[in-house]
PDB file of C-alpha atoms in Angstrom:
ATOM      1  CA  LEU A 252    -127.193   7.930  11.191  1.00 39.00           C
ATOM      2  CA  PHE A 253    -123.611   8.524  10.022  1.00 42.00           C
ATOM      3  CA  PRO A 254    -121.827   6.733  12.924  1.00 46.00           C
ATOM      4  CA  PHE A 255    -124.170   3.766  12.489  1.00 43.00           C
ATOM      5  CA  ALA A 256    -123.512   3.588   8.729  1.00 47.00           C
ATOM      6  CA  LEU A 257    -119.763   3.989   9.262  1.00 48.00           C
ATOM      7  CA  LYS A 258    -119.778   1.193  11.838  1.00 47.00           C
ATOM      8  CA  ASN A 259    -121.522  -1.121   9.355  1.00 47.00           C
ATOM      9  CA  ILE A 260    -119.057  -0.265   6.582  1.00 50.00           C
ATOM     10  CA  ILE A 261    -116.118  -0.902   8.897  1.00 50.00           C
ATOM     11  CA  TYR A 262    -117.666  -4.202  10.000  1.00 50.00           C
ATOM     12  CA  ILE A 263    -118.010  -5.297   6.351  1.00 52.00           C
ATOM     13  CA  LEU A 264    -114.358  -4.400   5.697  1.00 55.00           C
ATOM     14  CA  ILE A 265    -113.271  -6.287   8.825  1.00 52.00           C
ATOM     15  CA  THR A 266    -115.057  -9.421   7.635  1.00 52.00           C
ATOM     16  CA  LEU A 267    -112.929  -9.385   4.469  1.00 56.00           C
ATOM     17  CA  LEU A 268    -109.684  -9.615   6.448  1.00 59.00           C
ATOM     18  CA  PRO A 269    -107.839 -12.887   7.119  1.00 60.00           C
ATOM     19  CA  GLN A 270    -109.101 -14.545  10.296  1.00 58.00           C
ATOM     20  CA  ASN A 271    -106.084 -13.694  12.487  1.00 56.00           C
ATOM     21  CA  LEU A 272    -106.401  -9.955  11.721  1.00 58.00           C
ATOM     22  CA  ARG A 273    -110.204 -10.029  11.756  1.00 53.00           C
ATOM     23  CA  MET A 274    -110.268 -11.312  15.339  1.00 55.00           C
ATOM     24  CA  PHE A 275    -107.974  -8.485  16.454  1.00 54.00           C
ATOM     25  CA  PHE A 276    -110.012  -5.746  14.766  1.00 54.00           C
ATOM     26  CA  GLU A 277    -113.294  -7.176  16.018  1.00 52.00           C
ATOM     27  CA  LYS A 278    -111.990  -6.997  19.586  1.00 52.00           C
ATOM     28  CA  ILE A 279    -110.957  -3.364  19.162  1.00 50.00           C
ATOM     29  CA  TRP A 280    -113.688  -1.982  16.882  1.00 48.00           C
ATOM     30  CA  LEU A 281    -116.780  -3.911  17.883  1.00 49.00           C
ATOM     31  CA  ASN A 282    -116.192  -4.083  21.621  1.00 47.00           C
ATOM     32  CA  LYS A 283    -118.711  -1.700  23.179  1.00 44.00           C
ATOM     33  CA  LYS A 284    -116.172  -0.649  25.793  1.00 42.00           C
ATOM     34  CA  ALA A 285    -113.661   0.286  23.105  1.00 42.00           C
ATOM     35  CA  LYS A 286    -113.465   3.727  21.667  1.00 39.00           C
ATOM     36  CA  TYR A 287    -114.128   3.807  17.932  1.00 38.00           C
ATOM     37  CA  TYR A 288    -110.635   3.749  16.563  1.00 38.00           C
ATOM     38  CA  LEU A 289    -108.330   1.071  15.254  1.00 40.00           C
ATOM     39  CA  ARG A 290    -105.073   0.383  17.062  1.00 39.00           C
ATOM     40  CA  ILE A 291    -102.111  -1.107  15.272  1.00 43.00           C
ATOM     41  CA  ASP A 292     -99.926  -1.912  18.243  1.00 44.00           C
ATOM     42  CA  TRP A 293    -100.486  -5.633  18.672  1.00 45.00           C
ATOM     43  CA  PRO A 294     -97.370  -7.763  19.086  1.00 49.00           C
ATOM     44  CA  MET A 295     -96.251  -9.300  15.815  1.00 48.00           C
ATOM     45  CA  SER A 296     -93.525 -11.874  15.976  1.00 59.00           C
ATOM     46  CA  SER A 297     -94.774 -15.122  14.487  1.00 82.00           C
ATOM     47  CA  ILE A 298     -94.264 -15.620  10.767  1.00 89.00           C
ATOM     48  CA  SER A 299     -96.057 -17.624   8.098  1.00 92.00           C
ATOM     49  CA  LEU A 300     -94.129 -18.159   4.855  1.00 93.00           C
ATOM     50  CA  ILE A 301     -96.611 -18.730   2.028  1.00 94.00           C
ATOM     51  CA  ILE A 302     -95.481 -20.357  -1.223  1.00 95.00           C
ATOM     52  CA  PRO A 303     -98.060 -20.458  -4.027  1.00 95.00           C
ATOM     53  CA  THR A 304     -97.121 -22.906  -6.798  1.00 95.00           C
ATOM     54  CA  TYR A 305     -98.462 -24.238 -10.078  1.00 95.00           C
ATOM     55  CA  ASN A 306     -96.890 -27.140 -12.003  1.00 94.00           C
ATOM     56  CA  ARG A 307     -93.550 -26.697 -10.195  1.00 94.00           C
ATOM     57  CA  GLN A 308     -93.685 -29.240  -7.405  1.00 92.00           C
ATOM     58  CA  GLU A 309     -90.084 -30.432  -7.752  1.00 93.00           C
ATOM     59  CA  THR A 310     -88.924 -26.817  -7.635  1.00 94.00           C
ATOM     60  CA  VAL A 311     -90.917 -26.175  -4.447  1.00 95.00           C
ATOM     61  CA  LEU A 312     -89.265 -29.170  -2.817  1.00 94.00           C
ATOM     62  CA  LYS A 313     -85.869 -27.552  -3.487  1.00 94.00           C
ATOM     63  CA  THR A 314     -87.101 -24.277  -1.986  1.00 93.00           C
ATOM     64  CA  LEU A 315     -88.315 -26.171   1.096  1.00 93.00           C
ATOM     65  CA  ASP A 316     -84.859 -27.740   1.430  1.00 92.00           C
ATOM     66  CA  PHE A 317     -83.332 -24.244   1.460  1.00 92.00           C
ATOM     67  CA  LEU A 318     -85.842 -23.174   4.114  1.00 92.00           C
ATOM     68  CA  LYS A 319     -84.421 -25.870   6.368  1.00 90.00           C
ATOM     69  CA  LEU A 320     -81.310 -23.662   6.615  1.00 90.00           C
ATOM     70  CA  GLN A 321     -83.092 -20.751   8.294  1.00 90.00           C
ATOM     71  CA  ASN A 322     -81.310 -19.313  11.346  1.00 89.00           C
ATOM     72  CA  CYS A 323     -84.451 -19.219  13.452  1.00 85.00           C
ATOM     73  CA  ASP A 324     -87.349 -21.393  14.418  1.00 78.00           C
ATOM     74  CA  ASP A 325     -90.963 -21.026  15.440  1.00 79.00           C
ATOM     75  CA  TYR A 326     -92.400 -20.133  12.043  1.00 90.00           C
ATOM     76  CA  GLU A 327     -94.632 -21.960   9.615  1.00 94.00           C
ATOM     77  CA  VAL A 328     -94.392 -22.726   5.924  1.00 94.00           C
ATOM     78  CA  ILE A 329     -97.529 -23.040   3.823  1.00 96.00           C
ATOM     79  CA  VAL A 330     -97.441 -24.459   0.294  1.00 96.00           C
ATOM     80  CA  VAL A 331    -100.548 -23.719  -1.765  1.00 96.00           C
ATOM     81  CA  ASP A 332    -100.429 -26.118  -4.708  1.00 95.00           C
ATOM     82  CA  GLN A 333    -102.625 -25.485  -7.747  1.00 95.00           C
ATOM     83  CA  THR A 334    -101.286 -28.428  -9.777  1.00 94.00           C
ATOM     84  CA  LYS A 335    -103.875 -31.010 -10.897  1.00 93.00           C
ATOM     85  CA  LEU A 336    -102.250 -33.946  -9.091  1.00 91.00           C
ATOM     86  CA  THR A 337    -100.711 -33.774  -5.632  1.00 89.00           C
ATOM     87  CA  HIS A 338     -97.076 -34.700  -5.132  1.00 90.00           C
ATOM     88  CA  PRO A 339     -96.605 -37.273  -2.322  1.00 90.00           C
ATOM     89  CA  LEU A 340     -93.338 -35.698  -1.150  1.00 91.00           C
ATOM     90  CA  LEU A 341     -95.016 -32.298  -0.790  1.00 91.00           C
ATOM     91  CA  VAL A 342     -97.948 -33.771   1.116  1.00 90.00           C
ATOM     92  CA  LYS A 343     -95.677 -35.663   3.548  1.00 89.00           C
ATOM     93  CA  PHE A 344     -92.870 -33.086   3.790  1.00 91.00           C
ATOM     94  CA  LYS A 345     -91.585 -32.374   7.313  1.00 86.00           C
ATOM     95  CA  PHE A 346     -88.937 -30.121   8.773  1.00 82.00           C
ATOM     96  CA  GLU A 347     -86.423 -31.771  11.093  1.00 80.00           C
ATOM     97  CA  ASP A 348     -86.951 -28.931  13.563  1.00 76.00           C
ATOM     98  CA  SER A 349     -90.288 -29.617  15.237  1.00 78.00           C
ATOM     99  CA  THR A 350     -90.846 -25.911  15.951  1.00 80.00           C
ATOM    100  CA  VAL A 351     -91.168 -25.207  12.214  1.00 87.00           C
ATOM    101  CA  LYS A 352     -94.693 -26.092  11.163  1.00 91.00           C
ATOM    102  CA  TYR A 353     -95.566 -27.179   7.619  1.00 93.00           C
ATOM    103  CA  LYS A 354     -98.973 -26.978   5.976  1.00 94.00           C
ATOM    104  CA  TYR A 355     -99.880 -28.184   2.512  1.00 94.00           C
ATOM    105  CA  SER A 356    -103.026 -27.110   0.695  1.00 95.00           C
ATOM    106  CA  HIS A 357    -104.100 -28.415  -2.682  1.00 95.00           C
ATOM    107  CA  ILE A 358    -106.612 -26.168  -4.450  1.00 95.00           C
ATOM    108  CA  GLU A 359    -108.384 -26.515  -7.773  1.00 93.00           C
ATOM    109  CA  GLU A 360    -108.944 -22.867  -8.670  1.00 93.00           C
ATOM    110  CA  ILE A 361    -105.845 -21.680 -10.512  1.00 94.00           C
ATOM    111  CA  GLY A 362    -104.550 -18.148 -10.007  1.00 93.00           C
ATOM    112  CA  LEU A 363    -101.873 -16.435  -7.960  1.00 92.00           C
ATOM    113  CA  PRO A 364    -104.243 -14.029  -6.146  1.00 91.00           C
ATOM    114  CA  ASN A 365    -106.483 -16.922  -5.102  1.00 93.00           C
ATOM    115  CA  ALA A 366    -103.511 -19.014  -3.941  1.00 94.00           C
ATOM    116  CA  ARG A 367    -102.239 -16.072  -1.880  1.00 93.00           C
ATOM    117  CA  ASN A 368    -105.662 -15.593  -0.296  1.00 92.00           C
ATOM    118  CA  VAL A 369    -105.939 -19.292   0.541  1.00 94.00           C
ATOM    119  CA  GLY A 370    -102.481 -19.137   2.136  1.00 94.00           C
ATOM    120  CA  ALA A 371    -103.524 -16.123   4.206  1.00 91.00           C
ATOM    121  CA  GLU A 372    -106.664 -17.918   5.391  1.00 92.00           C
ATOM    122  CA  ILE A 373    -104.674 -21.002   6.420  1.00 92.00           C
ATOM    123  CA  ALA A 374    -101.952 -18.982   8.153  1.00 92.00           C
ATOM    124  CA  SER A 375    -101.977 -19.079  11.924  1.00 89.00           C
ATOM    125  CA  ASN A 376     -99.387 -16.341  12.447  1.00 85.00           C
ATOM    126  CA  ASP A 377     -99.457 -12.551  12.346  1.00 77.00           C
ATOM    127  CA  ILE A 378     -96.807 -11.809   9.728  1.00 83.00           C
ATOM    128  CA  LEU A 379     -97.375 -13.187   6.229  1.00 88.00           C
ATOM    129  CA  ILE A 380     -94.396 -13.478   3.882  1.00 90.00           C
ATOM    130  CA  TYR A 381     -95.048 -14.520   0.299  1.00 92.00           C
ATOM    131  CA  ILE A 382     -92.128 -16.085  -1.543  1.00 92.00           C
ATOM    132  CA  ASP A 383     -91.836 -17.529  -5.032  1.00 92.00           C
ATOM    133  CA  ASP A 384     -91.766 -21.265  -5.479  1.00 92.00           C
ATOM    134  CA  ASP A 385     -88.330 -21.102  -7.110  1.00 92.00           C
ATOM    135  CA  CYS A 386     -86.543 -18.790  -4.685  1.00 90.00           C
ATOM    136  CA  ILE A 387     -83.403 -19.562  -2.751  1.00 90.00           C
ATOM    137  CA  PRO A 388     -84.111 -17.831   0.548  1.00 90.00           C
ATOM    138  CA  ASP A 389     -81.272 -16.327   2.503  1.00 90.00           C
ATOM    139  CA  PRO A 390     -80.719 -18.197   5.802  1.00 92.00           C
ATOM    140  CA  ASN A 391     -81.658 -14.960   7.620  1.00 91.00           C
ATOM    141  CA  LEU A 392     -84.925 -14.351   5.732  1.00 90.00           C
ATOM    142  CA  VAL A 393     -87.314 -15.116   8.601  1.00 89.00           C
ATOM    143  CA  ARG A 394     -85.120 -13.496  11.247  1.00 88.00           C
ATOM    144  CA  SER A 395     -84.822 -10.330   9.108  1.00 85.00           C
ATOM    145  CA  TYR A 396     -88.586  -9.975   8.826  1.00 84.00           C
ATOM    146  CA  GLN A 397     -88.966 -10.555  12.557  1.00 82.00           C
ATOM    147  CA  ALA A 398     -86.500  -7.716  13.185  1.00 80.00           C
ATOM    148  CA  ILE A 399     -88.294  -5.412  10.745  1.00 77.00           C
ATOM    149  CA  PHE A 400     -91.676  -5.955  12.358  1.00 75.00           C
ATOM    150  CA  LYS A 401     -90.299  -5.802  15.888  1.00 75.00           C
ATOM    151  CA  ASN A 402     -89.054  -2.264  15.275  1.00 72.00           C
ATOM    152  CA  LEU A 403     -91.621  -1.111  12.740  1.00 68.00           C
ATOM    153  CA  ASP A 404     -93.289   2.239  12.556  1.00 65.00           C
ATOM    154  CA  LEU A 405     -96.926   1.702  13.551  1.00 62.00           C
ATOM    155  CA  LYS A 406     -98.032   3.176  10.214  1.00 64.00           C
ATOM    156  CA  THR A 407     -96.357   0.323   8.304  1.00 63.00           C
ATOM    157  CA  TRP A 408     -98.668  -2.335   6.895  1.00 61.00           C
ATOM    158  CA  CYS A 409     -96.515  -3.860   4.206  1.00 66.00           C
ATOM    159  CA  VAL A 410     -92.821  -4.454   3.656  1.00 65.00           C
ATOM    160  CA  ALA A 411     -91.446  -5.429   0.243  1.00 67.00           C
ATOM    161  CA  GLY A 412     -87.976  -6.458  -0.747  1.00 65.00           C
ATOM    162  CA  ARG A 413     -85.861  -6.510  -3.855  1.00 66.00           C
ATOM    163  CA  VAL A 414     -85.344  -9.741  -5.749  1.00 62.00           C
ATOM    164  CA  ILE A 415     -81.694 -10.478  -6.501  1.00 65.00           C
ATOM    165  CA  GLU A 416     -81.274 -12.964  -9.307  1.00 66.00           C
ATOM    166  CA  LYS A 417     -78.314 -15.309  -9.115  1.00 65.00           C
ATOM    167  CA  ASN A 418     -77.325 -17.694 -11.879  1.00 60.00           C
TER     168      ASN A 418
END
């Protein structure tokens, strides 16, 4: 009875994960050939930058301009906009580098946790980085996170950084 109940609880928890992680855990946990343990050794290199915003569309456009200066490619940027009206420049924004993907999502439910969850659901990459809509990202931001996760301890699930304010 206990292994069956535990399997159901784990399955419920797996269904609450973002789709990209859920698919991985379902392959490991629910596969009948798999032993009942969770492995955390999948390759993580692709990055999704998620920017929740509310009533700061012009500011987000400036942040997107700074993201054009990143020293790497092959990542995606997701803007989750909670403002009542969409901004045409945000909807049509494109990076010059075709390997950097851009996704725009306009949502009606206001709230930072919800916007973060929507961004995670839309993300197609393994590593999720949340940045503020008014940040000036260092040109090495994406590359730094790639290096952290490339060499990470398998017990690490979250990495946080310090915010340095500049006037």
